[in-house]
């Protein structure tokens, strides 16, 4: 269908009024890097576009009990933010820094990466591990939901037809001994759609795991947190026997499937090997690298 | 709708369709054909332009979103007979064969060098990671950029 009009509201009130009026017929464009591909391929039918770049939603700010990432903050903004260049947020910077290419990261937004609702959205796993929340606005109300409740099915999120994401909120963490890791796997080193991605956040207290958070992408219809594996490790020492048990528990929490990009057996092997690596080896440098 | 923006330092106004891509505006309405139509998927980087100094893929960038911004194409930096010194390096190193990727690679490199005049080879490789070259294997491209970086570093140290 031809796009009839592109609205360019200059305030959130105007944007929400348009959303309330047009609902699903209105497609929000933040960076547009996913949307324009979908439009070209005829995979989205909305007759109206709304460019939200005129809204006051950019910037990454430290607030009393959280860090707020505005819906217009690009992946480059996330990658370069001094507020996020510290633990336990560095794996989010790393994930943002491996989405697409520099050209894509300069336009694409963090919120948009989530709103695609695709299991390969790289930033979803560190955000899940951080217990991120998403702030949604409509003319009816403003609400906050945990990211764990945001992904419903591939390309389907909890966003209602008249709602838009205005902020992604990261809780602040007490100082501690954190190590965070992110890895994505694909067919080459750069600019690929992940066939698997994993984020791991560990807080250690001496030899004991004080806090463990893991999330995996492309291992189920939506990115998932591994709550049972986390619970198993919490308060314990990472012995080889416990790590083996954790890997077995992890396998019960994911349901990979075979696609043209990778087999479910291969994805499961990646999940096991990388989780094992994160639990046994010292953290790698900030850049690391992708696996292919 | 009428979109106002700056292209290579000049104020422009174009009448853009609501779903018009910056690539089409630049090529078809402003006749800037150094911006190449490649994959139209954001994968190849041939359509790279600088938006407020940062590379973006113009094939997946709405023209409407470029309003009030500044766009630079390779013409902002070099023209035949007046090449940018980085372009001279590319020529000296035989960096390009068919040249289709050249404008995009050059813009990505220039953007990096403006932010970080002394990048490492790894930083250079990451900065041009969104630009596919199907001729060269990138070796001469990276060598040319590093040669330029080293030459400028030496020139600064002499001052």
Short mmCIF file of C-alpha atoms in Angstrom, two decimals:
data_model
loop_
_atom_site.label_atom_id
_atom_site.label_comp_id
_atom_site.label_asym_id
_atom_site.label_seq_id
_atom_site.Cartn_x
_atom_site.Cartn_y
_atom_site.Cartn_z
CA UNK A 1 0.00 0.00 0.00
CA UNK A 2 1.23 3.49 -0.74
CA UNK A 3 2.09 5.67 2.20
CA UNK A 4 -0.35 8.57 2.14
CA UNK A 5 1.25 10.91 4.59
CA UNK A 6 4.14 11.25 7.00
CA UNK A 7 3.35 13.25 10.12
CA UNK A 8 6.11 15.12 11.92
CA UNK A 9 4.74 16.09 15.33
CA UNK A 10 6.79 18.50 17.40
CA UNK A 11 5.39 17.48 20.78
CA UNK A 12 4.53 14.26 22.53
CA UNK A 13 0.92 15.45 22.95
CA UNK A 14 0.54 15.81 19.18
CA UNK A 15 2.17 12.43 18.59
CA UNK A 16 -0.11 10.66 21.07
CA UNK A 17 -3.19 12.36 19.65
CA UNK A 18 -2.28 11.07 16.18
CA UNK A 19 -1.71 7.59 17.57
CA UNK A 20 -5.07 7.68 19.35
CA UNK A 21 -6.78 8.73 16.15
CA UNK A 22 -5.03 6.43 13.67
CA UNK A 23 -3.88 3.44 15.77
CA UNK A 24 -2.50 0.59 13.68
CA UNK A 25 -2.80 2.65 10.50
CA UNK A 26 0.04 4.80 11.82
CA UNK A 27 3.57 3.44 11.83
CA UNK A 28 6.10 5.16 14.08
CA UNK A 29 9.47 5.93 12.54
CA UNK A 30 12.36 6.65 14.91
CA UNK A 31 15.56 5.67 13.08
CA UNK A 32 13.59 3.93 10.36
CA UNK A 33 16.33 1.40 9.55
CA UNK A 34 14.02 -1.57 10.02
CA UNK A 35 10.84 0.18 8.88
CA UNK A 36 12.19 1.25 5.50
CA UNK A 37 13.29 -2.27 4.66
CA UNK A 38 9.85 -3.56 5.69
CA UNK A 39 8.16 -0.89 3.56
CA UNK A 40 10.27 -1.70 0.53
CA UNK A 41 9.51 -5.40 0.89
CA UNK A 42 5.81 -4.70 1.34
CA UNK A 43 5.83 -6.28 4.79
CA UNK A 44 4.17 -3.37 6.52
CA UNK A 45 0.89 -1.94 5.37
CA UNK A 46 0.44 1.22 7.40
CA UNK A 47 -0.82 4.07 5.19
CA UNK A 48 0.51 6.71 7.59
CA UNK A 49 3.99 7.28 8.99
CA UNK A 50 4.94 9.39 11.97
CA UNK A 51 8.51 10.63 12.23
CA UNK A 52 9.09 11.20 15.93
CA UNK A 53 12.53 12.80 15.57
CA UNK A 54 11.02 16.19 16.48
CA UNK A 55 10.03 14.99 19.97
CA UNK A 56 12.04 15.68 23.08
CA UNK A 57 13.00 12.03 23.66
CA UNK A 58 16.71 11.98 22.98
CA UNK A 59 19.39 11.66 25.55
CA UNK A 60 20.53 9.27 28.25
CA UNK A 61 20.08 10.64 31.76
CA UNK A 62 20.85 9.52 35.26
CA UNK A 63 17.82 9.92 37.49
CA UNK A 64 17.26 9.17 41.14
CA UNK A 65 16.63 5.45 40.95
CA UNK A 66 17.31 4.64 37.31
CA UNK A 67 19.10 5.53 34.10
CA UNK A 68 16.67 6.76 31.47
CA UNK A 69 17.37 6.10 27.79
CA UNK A 70 15.06 8.24 25.65
CA UNK A 71 13.23 6.61 22.77
CA UNK A 72 15.29 8.63 20.29
CA UNK A 73 18.69 7.67 21.74
CA UNK A 74 20.55 5.89 18.95
CA UNK A 75 22.61 2.75 19.35
CA UNK A 76 25.68 4.97 18.83
CA UNK A 77 24.48 7.18 21.72
CA UNK A 78 24.23 4.07 23.92
CA UNK A 79 27.62 2.83 22.76
CA UNK A 80 29.28 6.17 23.58
CA UNK A 81 27.41 7.18 26.75
CA UNK A 82 29.74 7.72 29.73
CA UNK A 83 26.81 6.83 32.02
CA UNK A 84 26.79 3.31 30.60
CA UNK A 85 30.56 2.89 30.40
CA UNK A 86 30.69 1.20 33.78
CA UNK A 87 29.57 -2.10 35.23
CA UNK A 88 27.07 -3.60 35.16
CA UNK A 89 26.09 -1.75 31.97
CA UNK A 90 29.06 -2.40 29.68
CA UNK A 91 27.52 -5.46 28.03
CA UNK A 92 24.69 -3.23 26.84
CA UNK A 93 27.21 -0.90 25.18
CA UNK A 94 28.88 -3.88 23.63
CA UNK A 95 25.61 -5.29 22.28
CA UNK A 96 24.60 -1.87 20.92
CA UNK A 97 28.03 -1.61 19.28
CA UNK A 98 27.54 -4.83 17.34
CA UNK A 99 24.08 -4.15 15.90
CA UNK A 100 24.26 -3.80 12.12
CA UNK A 101 26.92 -1.34 10.96
CA UNK A 102 28.05 2.17 11.99
CA UNK A 103 25.60 3.58 9.42
CA UNK A 104 22.73 1.67 11.03
CA UNK A 105 23.77 2.45 14.62
CA UNK A 106 23.90 6.17 13.84
CA UNK A 107 20.21 6.14 12.91
CA UNK A 108 18.64 3.15 14.67
CA UNK A 109 17.43 3.64 18.24
CA UNK A 110 17.64 1.36 21.24
CA UNK A 111 13.87 1.59 21.75
CA UNK A 112 13.34 0.76 18.08
CA UNK A 113 15.52 -2.33 18.40
CA UNK A 114 13.09 -3.53 21.09
CA UNK A 115 9.96 -2.44 19.21
CA UNK A 116 10.86 -4.64 16.23
CA UNK A 117 10.03 -7.52 18.58
CA UNK A 118 12.42 -9.84 16.78
CA UNK A 119 14.29 -12.54 18.74
CA UNK A 120 17.58 -11.51 17.13
CA UNK A 121 17.40 -7.92 18.51
CA UNK A 122 20.87 -7.81 20.07
CA UNK A 123 20.19 -5.27 22.78
CA UNK A 124 17.25 -7.24 24.16
CA UNK A 125 19.40 -9.72 26.08
CA UNK A 126 21.55 -7.28 28.10
CA UNK A 127 18.43 -5.21 28.77
CA UNK A 128 16.58 -8.28 30.02
CA UNK A 129 19.54 -9.17 32.24
CA UNK A 130 19.53 -5.62 33.62
CA UNK A 131 15.82 -5.91 34.54
CA UNK A 132 15.09 -3.00 32.22
CA UNK A 133 11.62 -1.50 32.14
CA UNK A 134 9.88 0.20 29.27
CA UNK A 135 7.80 3.35 29.70
CA UNK A 136 4.80 3.47 27.37
CA UNK A 137 2.63 6.51 26.76
CA UNK A 138 -0.78 7.02 25.23
CA UNK A 139 -3.50 9.64 25.57
CA UNK A 140 -5.14 7.28 28.08
CA UNK A 141 -2.25 6.72 30.47
CA UNK A 142 1.44 6.31 31.01
CA UNK A 143 2.55 2.91 32.15
CA UNK A 144 5.77 1.09 32.87
CA UNK A 145 6.21 -2.59 32.19
CA UNK A 146 9.18 -4.90 32.73
CA UNK A 147 10.91 -5.87 29.51
CA UNK A 148 10.20 -9.51 30.35
CA UNK A 149 6.53 -8.69 29.70
CA UNK A 150 7.17 -6.65 26.55
CA UNK A 151 8.00 -9.39 24.07
CA UNK A 152 4.90 -11.46 23.27
CA UNK A 153 5.76 -13.27 20.03
CA UNK A 154 8.00 -12.67 17.02
CA UNK A 155 7.30 -9.11 15.78
CA UNK A 156 4.63 -8.74 18.47
CA UNK A 157 5.10 -6.63 21.59
CA UNK A 158 2.87 -5.48 24.42
CA UNK A 159 2.52 -2.06 22.75
CA UNK A 160 -1.12 -1.29 22.15
CA UNK A 161 -2.22 0.43 18.95
CA UNK A 162 -2.33 3.90 20.54
CA UNK A 163 0.88 3.55 22.58
CA UNK A 164 4.48 4.45 21.99
CA UNK A 165 7.68 3.75 23.91
CA UNK A 166 9.03 6.96 25.40
CA UNK A 167 11.89 5.63 27.54
CA UNK A 168 13.84 2.53 28.41
CA UNK A 169 14.67 2.52 32.12
CA UNK A 170 17.62 0.74 33.67
CA UNK A 171 17.71 0.24 37.42
CA UNK A 172 20.73 1.57 39.27
CA UNK A 173 22.85 -1.04 40.97
CA UNK A 174 24.73 -0.87 44.27
CA UNK A 175 28.50 -0.91 43.88
CA UNK A 176 29.84 -4.44 43.73
CA UNK A 177 32.04 -6.90 41.91
CA UNK A 178 30.21 -7.19 38.60
CA UNK A 179 31.19 -8.87 35.40
CA UNK A 180 29.02 -8.67 32.34
CA UNK A 181 29.39 -10.40 29.00
CA UNK A 182 27.64 -10.28 25.66
CA UNK A 183 28.23 -12.40 22.59
CA UNK A 184 26.43 -12.73 19.32
CA UNK A 185 27.04 -15.41 16.76
CA UNK A 186 26.43 -15.25 13.04
CA UNK A 187 27.88 -16.08 9.70
CA UNK A 188 30.57 -13.41 9.69
CA UNK A 189 32.27 -10.85 11.90
CA UNK A 190 30.23 -7.74 11.19
CA UNK A 191 26.81 -6.68 9.95
CA UNK A 192 24.83 -9.86 10.40
CA UNK A 193 21.60 -10.96 11.98
CA UNK A 194 22.38 -12.99 15.09
CA UNK A 195 21.65 -16.69 14.98
CA UNK A 196 22.25 -16.65 18.73
CA UNK A 197 23.04 -14.04 21.36
CA UNK A 198 23.65 -14.21 25.07
CA UNK A 199 24.04 -11.70 27.88
CA UNK A 200 25.39 -12.58 31.29
CA UNK A 201 25.58 -10.48 34.44
CA UNK A 202 27.33 -11.89 37.50
CA UNK A 203 27.85 -10.15 40.79
CA UNK A 204 30.38 -11.94 42.95
CA UNK A 205 30.94 -11.69 46.68
CA UNK A 206 34.29 -13.34 47.19
CA UNK A 207 33.87 -16.86 45.81
CA UNK A 208 30.07 -16.74 45.95
CA UNK A 209 27.60 -15.67 43.30
CA UNK A 210 25.59 -12.84 44.81
CA UNK A 211 23.52 -12.13 41.71
CA UNK A 212 23.24 -14.00 38.42
CA UNK A 213 21.24 -12.86 35.41
CA UNK A 214 21.26 -14.52 32.02
CA UNK A 215 19.31 -13.89 28.86
CA UNK A 216 19.42 -15.58 25.47
CA UNK A 217 18.10 -14.56 22.08
CA UNK A 218 16.93 -16.70 19.15
CA UNK A 219 16.52 -19.61 21.57
CA UNK A 220 12.73 -19.26 21.79
CA UNK A 221 10.08 -17.21 19.96
CA UNK A 222 11.11 -14.20 22.09
CA UNK A 223 14.32 -13.33 23.96
CA UNK A 224 14.25 -15.10 27.33
CA UNK A 225 15.63 -14.73 30.84
CA UNK A 226 16.95 -17.90 32.48
CA UNK A 227 15.37 -17.49 35.91
CA UNK A 228 15.82 -21.09 37.10
CA UNK A 229 19.48 -21.19 36.12
CA UNK A 230 20.02 -17.89 37.91
CA UNK A 231 18.32 -19.14 41.05
CA UNK A 232 20.38 -22.32 41.05
CA UNK A 233 23.64 -20.35 41.10
CA UNK A 234 22.70 -17.60 43.52
CA UNK A 235 24.53 -17.77 46.84
CA UNK A 236 26.79 -20.59 45.72
CA UNK A 237 30.36 -21.10 44.66
CA UNK A 238 30.94 -21.83 40.97
CA UNK A 239 32.24 -25.39 41.26
CA UNK A 240 32.53 -27.59 38.16
CA UNK A 241 29.64 -29.74 39.41
CA UNK A 242 27.39 -26.70 39.93
CA UNK A 243 28.27 -25.33 36.49
CA UNK A 244 27.33 -28.66 34.90
CA UNK A 245 24.04 -28.54 36.74
CA UNK A 246 23.48 -24.95 35.58
CA UNK A 247 24.01 -25.95 31.94
CA UNK A 248 21.45 -28.73 32.32
CA UNK A 249 18.97 -26.31 33.90
CA UNK A 250 19.55 -23.79 31.12
CA UNK A 251 18.61 -26.43 28.55
CA UNK A 252 15.18 -26.78 30.14
CA UNK A 253 14.56 -23.02 29.84
CA UNK A 254 15.15 -22.57 26.11
CA UNK A 255 13.48 -24.02 23.04
CA UNK A 256 15.59 -23.34 19.97
CA UNK A 257 14.32 -24.34 16.59
CA UNK A 258 15.93 -25.04 13.27
CA UNK A 259 15.75 -22.26 10.69
CA UNK A 260 17.55 -21.72 7.43
CA UNK A 261 20.24 -19.87 9.42
CA UNK A 262 21.12 -22.54 11.98
CA UNK A 263 19.96 -25.84 13.41
CA UNK A 264 18.51 -26.13 16.88
CA UNK A 265 21.36 -28.49 17.84
CA UNK A 266 23.93 -25.87 16.84
CA UNK A 267 22.13 -23.12 18.74
CA UNK A 268 21.99 -25.33 21.83
CA UNK A 269 25.70 -26.09 21.52
CA UNK A 270 26.44 -22.35 21.34
CA UNK A 271 24.27 -21.73 24.39
CA UNK A 272 26.07 -24.40 26.40
CA UNK A 273 29.57 -23.44 25.33
CA UNK A 274 29.16 -19.70 25.84
CA UNK A 275 27.37 -19.96 29.17
CA UNK A 276 30.11 -22.37 30.28
CA UNK A 277 32.74 -19.89 29.14
CA UNK A 278 31.16 -16.99 31.01
CA UNK A 279 30.97 -19.06 34.20
CA UNK A 280 34.52 -20.35 34.06
CA UNK A 281 36.77 -17.81 32.36
CA UNK A 282 37.76 -14.34 33.51
CA UNK A 283 35.93 -11.56 31.67
CA UNK A 284 37.31 -10.58 28.30
CA UNK A 285 38.22 -7.07 27.20
CA UNK A 286 35.59 -4.50 26.32
CA UNK A 287 35.66 -5.29 22.62
CA UNK A 288 36.02 -9.03 22.44
CA UNK A 289 34.68 -9.87 19.05
CA UNK A 290 31.96 -11.89 17.48
CA UNK A 291 31.97 -15.54 16.71
CA UNK A 292 31.28 -16.85 13.30
CA UNK B 1 5.96 17.85 1.72
CA UNK B 2 8.60 20.55 1.38
CA UNK B 3 11.81 19.59 3.14
CA UNK B 4 14.55 22.06 3.92
CA UNK B 5 18.06 20.86 4.58
CA UNK B 6 21.68 21.57 3.77
CA UNK B 7 23.50 19.49 1.20
CA UNK B 8 27.24 20.00 0.94
CA UNK B 9 26.93 23.37 2.64
CA UNK B 10 24.14 24.68 0.43
CA UNK B 11 20.57 25.24 1.61
CA UNK B 12 18.16 23.06 -0.37
CA UNK B 13 14.40 22.64 -0.48
CA UNK B 14 12.87 19.56 -2.06
CA UNK B 15 9.31 18.36 -2.35
CA UNK B 16 9.52 14.84 -0.92
CA UNK B 17 6.98 12.01 -0.91
CA UNK B 18 6.05 10.79 2.60
CA UNK B 19 8.02 7.54 2.18
CA UNK B 20 10.80 8.95 0.01
CA UNK B 21 14.29 7.75 0.81
CA UNK B 22 17.19 10.14 1.09
CA UNK B 23 19.01 8.04 -1.53
CA UNK B 24 16.30 8.79 -4.11
CA UNK B 25 16.13 12.47 -3.22
CA UNK B 26 19.89 12.89 -3.61
CA UNK B 27 20.18 10.89 -6.82
CA UNK B 28 16.96 11.71 -8.63
CA UNK B 29 16.14 15.24 -7.45
CA UNK B 30 19.57 16.69 -6.73
CA UNK B 31 21.50 14.60 -9.31
CA UNK B 32 24.17 13.62 -6.78
CA UNK B 33 24.91 10.22 -8.28
CA UNK B 34 28.06 9.56 -6.24
CA UNK B 35 25.56 8.25 -3.69
CA UNK B 36 25.26 4.72 -5.03
CA UNK B 37 22.19 2.54 -5.14
CA UNK B 38 23.41 -0.85 -3.95
CA UNK B 39 21.43 -3.33 -1.90
CA UNK B 40 18.71 -0.86 -0.77
CA UNK B 41 18.66 -2.86 2.43
CA UNK B 42 21.21 -1.03 4.57
CA UNK B 43 23.69 -3.87 4.14
CA UNK B 44 26.28 -2.65 1.63
CA UNK B 45 27.07 0.97 2.51
CA UNK B 46 27.34 2.16 -1.11
CA UNK B 47 24.67 4.80 -0.36
CA UNK B 48 26.50 6.18 2.70
CA UNK B 49 26.21 9.93 3.33
CA UNK B 50 27.19 11.96 6.37
CA UNK B 51 24.29 13.32 8.42
CA UNK B 52 25.61 16.01 10.76
CA UNK B 53 29.03 14.43 10.26
CA UNK B 54 28.06 10.83 10.97
CA UNK B 55 27.63 8.11 8.34
CA UNK B 56 24.10 6.86 7.68
CA UNK B 57 22.71 4.57 4.99
CA UNK B 58 20.64 6.87 2.77
CA UNK B 59 18.71 3.92 1.30
CA UNK B 60 17.00 3.31 4.64
CA UNK B 61 16.75 6.94 5.78
CA UNK B 62 13.56 8.90 5.24
CA UNK B 63 14.10 12.20 3.45
CA UNK B 64 11.53 13.69 5.82
CA UNK B 65 13.81 12.82 8.72
CA UNK B 66 16.68 14.77 7.15
CA UNK B 67 14.79 18.06 7.49
CA UNK B 68 16.87 20.80 9.12
CA UNK B 69 19.95 18.56 9.09
CA UNK B 70 23.19 18.83 7.21
CA UNK B 71 24.04 16.20 4.59
CA UNK B 72 27.46 15.69 3.09
CA UNK B 73 28.31 13.54 0.11
CA UNK B 74 31.79 12.90 -1.25
CA UNK B 75 31.56 16.14 -3.28
CA UNK B 76 31.91 18.06 0.00
CA UNK B 77 35.44 16.72 0.36
CA UNK B 78 36.92 16.19 -3.08
CA UNK B 79 36.28 16.74 -6.77
CA UNK B 80 38.19 15.58 -9.82
CA UNK B 81 41.33 17.72 -9.94
CA UNK B 82 40.95 18.66 -6.26
CA UNK B 83 40.99 15.36 -4.43
CA UNK B 84 40.92 15.08 -0.67
CA UNK B 85 44.36 13.93 0.56
CA UNK B 86 42.76 10.67 1.69
CA UNK B 87 41.51 10.12 -1.86
CA UNK B 88 45.07 10.70 -3.10
CA UNK B 89 46.19 7.96 -0.73
CA UNK B 90 43.54 5.60 -2.05
CA UNK B 91 44.80 6.27 -5.56
CA UNK B 92 48.45 5.80 -4.58
CA UNK B 93 47.65 2.47 -2.93
CA UNK B 94 45.41 1.21 -5.73
CA UNK B 95 42.72 0.81 -3.10
CA UNK B 96 39.74 0.62 -5.43
CA UNK B 97 39.11 -1.32 -8.58
CA UNK B 98 35.54 -0.78 -9.76
CA UNK B 99 35.06 2.18 -7.42
CA UNK B 100 31.41 1.58 -6.61
CA UNK B 101 32.09 1.44 -2.87
CA UNK B 102 34.61 4.30 -2.94
CA UNK B 103 32.36 7.26 -2.01
CA UNK B 104 30.87 5.37 0.93
CA UNK B 105 34.17 4.01 2.21
CA UNK B 106 35.76 7.45 1.94
CA UNK B 107 32.93 9.13 3.85
CA UNK B 108 33.03 6.51 6.62
CA UNK B 109 36.79 6.98 6.92
CA UNK B 110 36.56 10.80 6.91
CA UNK B 111 33.91 10.70 9.65
CA UNK B 112 36.14 8.47 11.78
CA UNK B 113 39.20 10.68 11.23
CA UNK B 114 37.25 13.79 12.18
CA UNK B 115 36.33 12.20 15.51
CA UNK B 116 39.60 10.35 16.05
CA UNK B 117 42.61 11.55 14.04
CA UNK B 118 44.82 8.69 15.25
CA UNK B 119 42.76 5.50 15.00
CA UNK B 120 44.26 2.04 15.27
CA UNK B 121 43.95 -0.36 12.36
CA UNK B 122 41.22 -2.19 14.26
CA UNK B 123 39.28 1.08 14.70
CA UNK B 124 39.65 1.78 10.98
CA UNK B 125 38.38 -1.67 10.10
CA UNK B 126 35.38 -1.26 12.39
CA UNK B 127 34.62 2.20 10.99
CA UNK B 128 34.42 0.86 7.43
CA UNK B 129 32.72 -2.38 8.47
CA UNK B 130 29.43 -1.13 7.03
CA UNK B 131 30.93 -0.67 3.56
CA UNK B 132 31.19 -3.73 1.39
CA UNK B 133 33.91 -3.89 -1.24
CA UNK B 134 33.68 -6.83 -3.58
CA UNK B 135 36.92 -6.15 -5.48
CA UNK B 136 39.76 -5.45 -3.14
CA UNK B 137 39.54 -7.54 0.00
CA UNK B 138 39.99 -4.27 1.96
CA UNK B 139 43.74 -4.65 2.46
CA UNK B 140 44.80 -1.73 0.28
CA UNK B 141 41.90 0.39 1.56
CA UNK B 142 43.03 -0.07 5.16
CA UNK B 143 46.68 0.44 4.21
CA UNK B 144 45.83 3.70 2.46
CA UNK B 145 43.90 5.02 5.47
CA UNK B 146 46.68 4.01 7.88
CA UNK B 147 49.26 5.63 5.60
CA UNK B 148 47.23 8.86 5.73
CA UNK B 149 46.94 8.62 9.53
CA UNK B 150 50.69 8.08 9.90
CA UNK B 151 51.55 10.92 7.54
CA UNK B 152 49.35 13.35 9.42
CA UNK B 153 50.71 12.17 12.76
CA UNK B 154 54.26 12.77 11.49
CA UNK B 155 53.28 16.21 10.16
CA UNK B 156 51.79 17.16 13.53
CA UNK B 157 54.87 16.00 15.39
CA UNK B 158 57.08 18.17 13.20
CA UNK B 159 55.18 21.31 14.21
#
